[in-house]
XYZ file of C-alpha atoms in Angstrom:
349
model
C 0.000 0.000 0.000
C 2.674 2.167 0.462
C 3.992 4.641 3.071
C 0.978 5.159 5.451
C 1.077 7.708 8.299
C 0.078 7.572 12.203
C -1.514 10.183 13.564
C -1.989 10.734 17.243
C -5.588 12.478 18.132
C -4.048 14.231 21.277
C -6.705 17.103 20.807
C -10.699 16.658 20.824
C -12.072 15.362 17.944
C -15.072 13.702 17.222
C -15.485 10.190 15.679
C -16.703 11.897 12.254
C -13.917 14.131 11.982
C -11.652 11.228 12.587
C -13.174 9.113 10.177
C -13.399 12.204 7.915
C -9.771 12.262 7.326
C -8.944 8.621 7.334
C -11.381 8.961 3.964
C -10.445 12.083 2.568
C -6.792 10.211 3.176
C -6.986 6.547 3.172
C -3.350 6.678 3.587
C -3.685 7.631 7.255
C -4.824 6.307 10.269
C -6.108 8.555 13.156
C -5.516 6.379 16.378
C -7.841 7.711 18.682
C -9.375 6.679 22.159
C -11.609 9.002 23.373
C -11.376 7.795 26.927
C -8.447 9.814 26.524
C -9.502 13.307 25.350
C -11.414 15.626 27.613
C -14.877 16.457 27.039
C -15.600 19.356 24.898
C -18.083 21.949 25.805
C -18.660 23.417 22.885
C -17.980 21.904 19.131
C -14.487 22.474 18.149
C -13.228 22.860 21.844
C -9.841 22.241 21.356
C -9.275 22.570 25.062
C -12.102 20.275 26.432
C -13.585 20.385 30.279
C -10.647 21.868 32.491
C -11.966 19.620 35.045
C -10.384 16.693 33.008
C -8.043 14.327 34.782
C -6.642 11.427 33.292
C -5.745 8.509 36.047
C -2.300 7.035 35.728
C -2.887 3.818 33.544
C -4.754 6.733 31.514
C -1.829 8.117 31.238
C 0.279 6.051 30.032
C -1.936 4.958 27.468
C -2.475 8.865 26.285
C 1.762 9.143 26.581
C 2.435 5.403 24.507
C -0.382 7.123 21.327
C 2.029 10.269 21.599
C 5.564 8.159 21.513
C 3.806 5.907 18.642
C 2.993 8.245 16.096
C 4.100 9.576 13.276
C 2.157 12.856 13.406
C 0.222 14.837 16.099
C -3.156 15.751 15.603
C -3.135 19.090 17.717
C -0.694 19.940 20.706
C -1.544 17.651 24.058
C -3.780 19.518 26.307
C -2.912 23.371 24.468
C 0.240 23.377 26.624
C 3.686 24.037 25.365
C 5.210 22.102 28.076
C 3.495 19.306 27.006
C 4.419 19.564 23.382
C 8.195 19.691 24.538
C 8.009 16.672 26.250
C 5.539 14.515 23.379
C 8.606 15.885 20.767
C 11.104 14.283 23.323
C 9.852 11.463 23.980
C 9.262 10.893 20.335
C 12.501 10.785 17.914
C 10.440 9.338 15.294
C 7.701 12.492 14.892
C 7.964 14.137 11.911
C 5.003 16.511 11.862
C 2.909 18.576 14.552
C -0.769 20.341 14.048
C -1.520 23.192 15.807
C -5.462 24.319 16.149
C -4.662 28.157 16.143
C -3.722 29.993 13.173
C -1.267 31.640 15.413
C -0.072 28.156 16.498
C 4.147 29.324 16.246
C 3.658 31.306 19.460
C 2.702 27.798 21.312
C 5.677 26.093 18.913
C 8.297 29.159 20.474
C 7.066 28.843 23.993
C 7.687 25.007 24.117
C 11.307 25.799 24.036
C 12.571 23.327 21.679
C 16.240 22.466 20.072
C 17.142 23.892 16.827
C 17.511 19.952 16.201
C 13.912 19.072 17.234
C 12.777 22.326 15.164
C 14.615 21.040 12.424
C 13.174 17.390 12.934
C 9.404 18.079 13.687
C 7.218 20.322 11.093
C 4.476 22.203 12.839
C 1.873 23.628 10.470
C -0.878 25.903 11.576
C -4.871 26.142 11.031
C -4.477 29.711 9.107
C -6.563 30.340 6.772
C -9.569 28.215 8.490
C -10.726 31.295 10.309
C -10.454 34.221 7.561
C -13.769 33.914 7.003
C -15.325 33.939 10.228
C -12.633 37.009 11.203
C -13.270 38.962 8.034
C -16.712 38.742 9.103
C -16.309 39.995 12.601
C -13.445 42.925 11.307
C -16.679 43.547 9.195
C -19.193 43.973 12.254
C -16.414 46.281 14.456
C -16.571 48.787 11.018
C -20.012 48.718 10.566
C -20.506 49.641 14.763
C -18.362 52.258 14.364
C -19.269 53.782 11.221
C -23.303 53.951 12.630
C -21.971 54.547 15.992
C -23.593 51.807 17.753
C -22.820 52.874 21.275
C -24.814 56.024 20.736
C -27.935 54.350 19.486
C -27.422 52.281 22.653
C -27.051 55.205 25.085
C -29.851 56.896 23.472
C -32.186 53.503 23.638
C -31.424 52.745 27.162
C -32.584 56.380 27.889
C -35.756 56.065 25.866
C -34.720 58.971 24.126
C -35.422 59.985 20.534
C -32.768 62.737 19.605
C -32.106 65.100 16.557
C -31.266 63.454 13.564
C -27.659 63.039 12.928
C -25.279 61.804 10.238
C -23.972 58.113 10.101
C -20.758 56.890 8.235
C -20.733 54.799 5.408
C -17.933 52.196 4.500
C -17.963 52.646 0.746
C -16.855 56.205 1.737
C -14.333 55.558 3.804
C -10.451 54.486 3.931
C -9.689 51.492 6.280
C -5.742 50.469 6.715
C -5.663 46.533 7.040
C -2.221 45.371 9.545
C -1.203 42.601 8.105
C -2.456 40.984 4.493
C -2.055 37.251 5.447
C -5.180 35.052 4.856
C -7.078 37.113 7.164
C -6.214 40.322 5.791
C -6.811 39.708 2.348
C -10.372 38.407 3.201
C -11.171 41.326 5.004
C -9.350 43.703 2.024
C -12.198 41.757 -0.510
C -14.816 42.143 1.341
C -14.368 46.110 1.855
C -13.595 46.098 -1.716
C -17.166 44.825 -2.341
C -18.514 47.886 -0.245
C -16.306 49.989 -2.496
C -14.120 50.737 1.129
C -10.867 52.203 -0.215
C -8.560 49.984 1.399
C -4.685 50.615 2.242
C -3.026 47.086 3.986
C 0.375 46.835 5.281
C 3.263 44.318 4.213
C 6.966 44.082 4.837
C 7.022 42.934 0.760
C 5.111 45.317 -0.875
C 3.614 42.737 -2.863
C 0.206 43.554 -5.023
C -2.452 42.269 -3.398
C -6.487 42.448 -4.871
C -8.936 44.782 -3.382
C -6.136 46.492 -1.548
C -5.072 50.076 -3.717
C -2.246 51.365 -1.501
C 0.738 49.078 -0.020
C 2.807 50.641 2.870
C 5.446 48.861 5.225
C 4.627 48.327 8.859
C 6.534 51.085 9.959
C 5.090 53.553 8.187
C 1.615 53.263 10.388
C 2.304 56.387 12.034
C 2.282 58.108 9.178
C -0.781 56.633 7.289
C -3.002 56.355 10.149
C -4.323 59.969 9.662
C -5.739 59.342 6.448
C -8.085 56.390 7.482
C -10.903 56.199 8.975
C -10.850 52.488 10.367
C -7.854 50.196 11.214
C -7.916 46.443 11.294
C -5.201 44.630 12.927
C -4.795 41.185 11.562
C -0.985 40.083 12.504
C 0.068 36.906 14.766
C 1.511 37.437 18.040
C 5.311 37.658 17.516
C 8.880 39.822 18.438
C 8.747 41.818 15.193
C 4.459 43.034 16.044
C 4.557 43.351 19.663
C 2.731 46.845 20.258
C 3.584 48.061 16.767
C 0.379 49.791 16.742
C 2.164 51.682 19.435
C 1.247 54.988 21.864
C 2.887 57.173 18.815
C 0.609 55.743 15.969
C -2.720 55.905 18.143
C -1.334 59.399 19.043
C -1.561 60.155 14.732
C -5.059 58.809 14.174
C -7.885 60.595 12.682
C -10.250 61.428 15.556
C -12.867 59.104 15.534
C -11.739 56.311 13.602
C -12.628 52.858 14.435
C -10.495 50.046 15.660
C -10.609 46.277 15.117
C -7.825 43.226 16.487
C -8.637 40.164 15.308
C -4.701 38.961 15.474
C -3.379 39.160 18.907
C -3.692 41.185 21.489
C 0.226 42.337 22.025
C 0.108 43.924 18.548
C -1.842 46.672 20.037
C -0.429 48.945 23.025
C -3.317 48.309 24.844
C -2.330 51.202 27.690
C -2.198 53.688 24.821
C -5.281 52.197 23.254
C -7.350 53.339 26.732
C -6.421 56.959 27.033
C -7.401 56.929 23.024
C -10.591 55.586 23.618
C -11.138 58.159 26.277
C -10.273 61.173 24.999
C -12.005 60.042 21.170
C -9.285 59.612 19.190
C -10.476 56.078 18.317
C -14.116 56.227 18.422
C -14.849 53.038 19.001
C -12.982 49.590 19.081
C -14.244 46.216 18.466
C -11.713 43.861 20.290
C -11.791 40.048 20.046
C -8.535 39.371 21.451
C -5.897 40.761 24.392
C -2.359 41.185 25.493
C -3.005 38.788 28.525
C -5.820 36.718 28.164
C -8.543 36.067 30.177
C -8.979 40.188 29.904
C -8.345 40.791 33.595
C -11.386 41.939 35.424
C -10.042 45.432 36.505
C -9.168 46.231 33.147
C -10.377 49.569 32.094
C -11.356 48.645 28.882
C -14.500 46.176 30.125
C -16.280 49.641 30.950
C -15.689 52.313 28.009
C -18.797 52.505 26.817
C -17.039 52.937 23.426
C -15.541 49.520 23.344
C -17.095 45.911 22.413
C -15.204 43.205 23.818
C -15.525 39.290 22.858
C -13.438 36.985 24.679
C -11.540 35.296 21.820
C -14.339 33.874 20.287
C -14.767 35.557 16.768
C -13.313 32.465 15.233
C -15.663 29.884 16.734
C -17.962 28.788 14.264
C -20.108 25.255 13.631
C -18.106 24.489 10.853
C -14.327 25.135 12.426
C -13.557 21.689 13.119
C -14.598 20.301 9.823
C -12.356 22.617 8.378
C -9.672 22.177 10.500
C -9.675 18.287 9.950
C -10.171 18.975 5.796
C -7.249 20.786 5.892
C -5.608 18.696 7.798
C -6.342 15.863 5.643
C -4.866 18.078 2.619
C -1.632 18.513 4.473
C -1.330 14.818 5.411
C -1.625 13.950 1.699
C 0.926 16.506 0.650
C 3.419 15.136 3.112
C 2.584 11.502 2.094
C 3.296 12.525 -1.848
C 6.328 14.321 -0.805
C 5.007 18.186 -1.516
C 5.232 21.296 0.526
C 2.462 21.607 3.378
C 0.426 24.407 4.144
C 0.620 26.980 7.046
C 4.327 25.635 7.978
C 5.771 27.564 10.758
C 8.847 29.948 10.677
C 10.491 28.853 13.365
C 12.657 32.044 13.448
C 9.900 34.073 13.935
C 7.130 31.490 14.851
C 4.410 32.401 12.797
């Protein structure tokens, strides 16, 4: 039959999913016991019920699937530790699957040798949650263009004021950080609304829907022309807080702010006193620098702010896609191609 591949479920997954891939890719074999996963408590739970504790012959049962495959099927229990010590105790794994689309940051925190980096391919879920994030970016815009929290204030008092003028996207400029996968979704889908968009890239390269290219450090600069921003970049050295106090300082009164990357992209200290004082007018944040979003954190009550706790991606459909491209990846590796979403492991993204 050929080379086959052995793929540790050390994540939840469902018996469809598992069987999904197995036929999309007949080559592979998803060994599974689901005795050993946590429950999930909501679908595509990639964590499962915290409460989970495996008992020791458990244990070793989860650990001998981990040191017997050829392939991971997520990292074991989200940790980093964890994924250290499966990649140890493993010389044979050749290839690791990370849920997140901004699975290098788990990859860099695990610590590993430039020889297990080397050894071990981790590929990422990007690209699985453009749509749903595109979709969101979309939501943040539209709140901020119609000023949502005003229609709120004014509902809650029961009071109908003077007329007064909304935005519109298809006459404004939004800057998209970052033109990955989720960027460039969110660049078509202004580009439908006939949003002039301006994206960011360290390449410059062309990129559709998007009719003005600038590098990442030029955001001080642009940010005065636009009238919404959309942050869209992973978690790494070369983004942490480069939408910085200085940039937030040049902004267009008003304008509207989205994340949908991560949360240390954005200096989140300078993002406060600019949501107080109305130079961003209103912010639509799905994730944080430090996450949970600690309780005393100023920005839970700006009345200018909507706050979701991570959870644009979720959707019904996430694990299916997940495991499709999964399945995609497993065949590419089997056939000898390039896979999808690989890591940098120099800059873990």
């Amino acid at each position: 039959m050929g080379e086959r591949l052995r793929v540790g479920v050390v994540t939840p997954l469902d018996e469809e999913l598992c069987r999904l891939v197995e036929q999309l890719e007949p080559r592979v074999e998803m060994v599974r016991d689901q005795e050993l996963l946590p429950p999930v408590r909501y679908p595509a739970d990639h964590h499962g019920e915290a409460s989970f504790v495996r008992d020791a012959g458990q244990q070793q049962r989860f650990e001998d699937v981990i040191a017997g495959a050829d392939a991971l099927y997520g990292i074991p229990g989200e940790d980093p530790g964890t994924l250290r010590r499966a990649v140890e105790a493993n010389p044979g794994l050749r290839w690791v699957h990370t849920m997140a689309a901004g699975g290098g940051a788990q990859v860099k925190a695990a610590g590993l040798s430039g020889e297990q980096l080397a050894r071990v391919t981790f590929t990422t879920s990007a690209g699985v949650h453009s749509g749903p994030l595109a979709e969101y970016a979309l939501l943040g815009l539209l709140a901020g263009a119609k000023n949502v929290p005003r229609l709120q204030a004014d509902a809650a008092r029961h009071e109908w004021p003077h007329r007064w003028l909304m935005g519109q996207l298809r006459e404004q400029t939004v800057l998209v950080v970052g033109l990955g996968g989720i960027g460039r979704e969110v660049a078509r889908i202004l580009a439908a609304f006939g949003t002039r968009v301006i994206g960011t890239s360290r390449r410059g390269e062309p990129v559709d829907g998007v009719s003005e290219i600038v590098h990442p450090g030029e955001l001080a600069a642009v940010v005065g022309r636009v009238d919404g921003i959309v942050v869209t970049l992973p978690g790494t050295a070369a983004t942490a807080k480069l939408v910085s106090a200085e940039v937030l300082a040049a902004v267009r009164p008003g304008a509207t702010l989205v994340n949908v990357g991560r949360g240390t992209v954005v200096d989140e200290d300078a993002l406060v006193d600019a949501l107080r004082d109305g130079r961003i007018g209103f912010a639509a944040l799905d994730v944080f620098a430090v996450e949970p979003l600690d309780p005393a954190s100023p920005l839970w009550d700006l009345p200018n702010v909507l706050i979701s706790p991570h959870n644009a991606t979720l959707t019904p459909a996430e694990g299916r896609r997940i495991a499709e491209l999964f399945a995609e990846n497993a065949t590419r590796l089997l056939d000898g191609r390039p896979l999808r979403n690989v890591v940098d492991t120099v800059e873990f993204y």
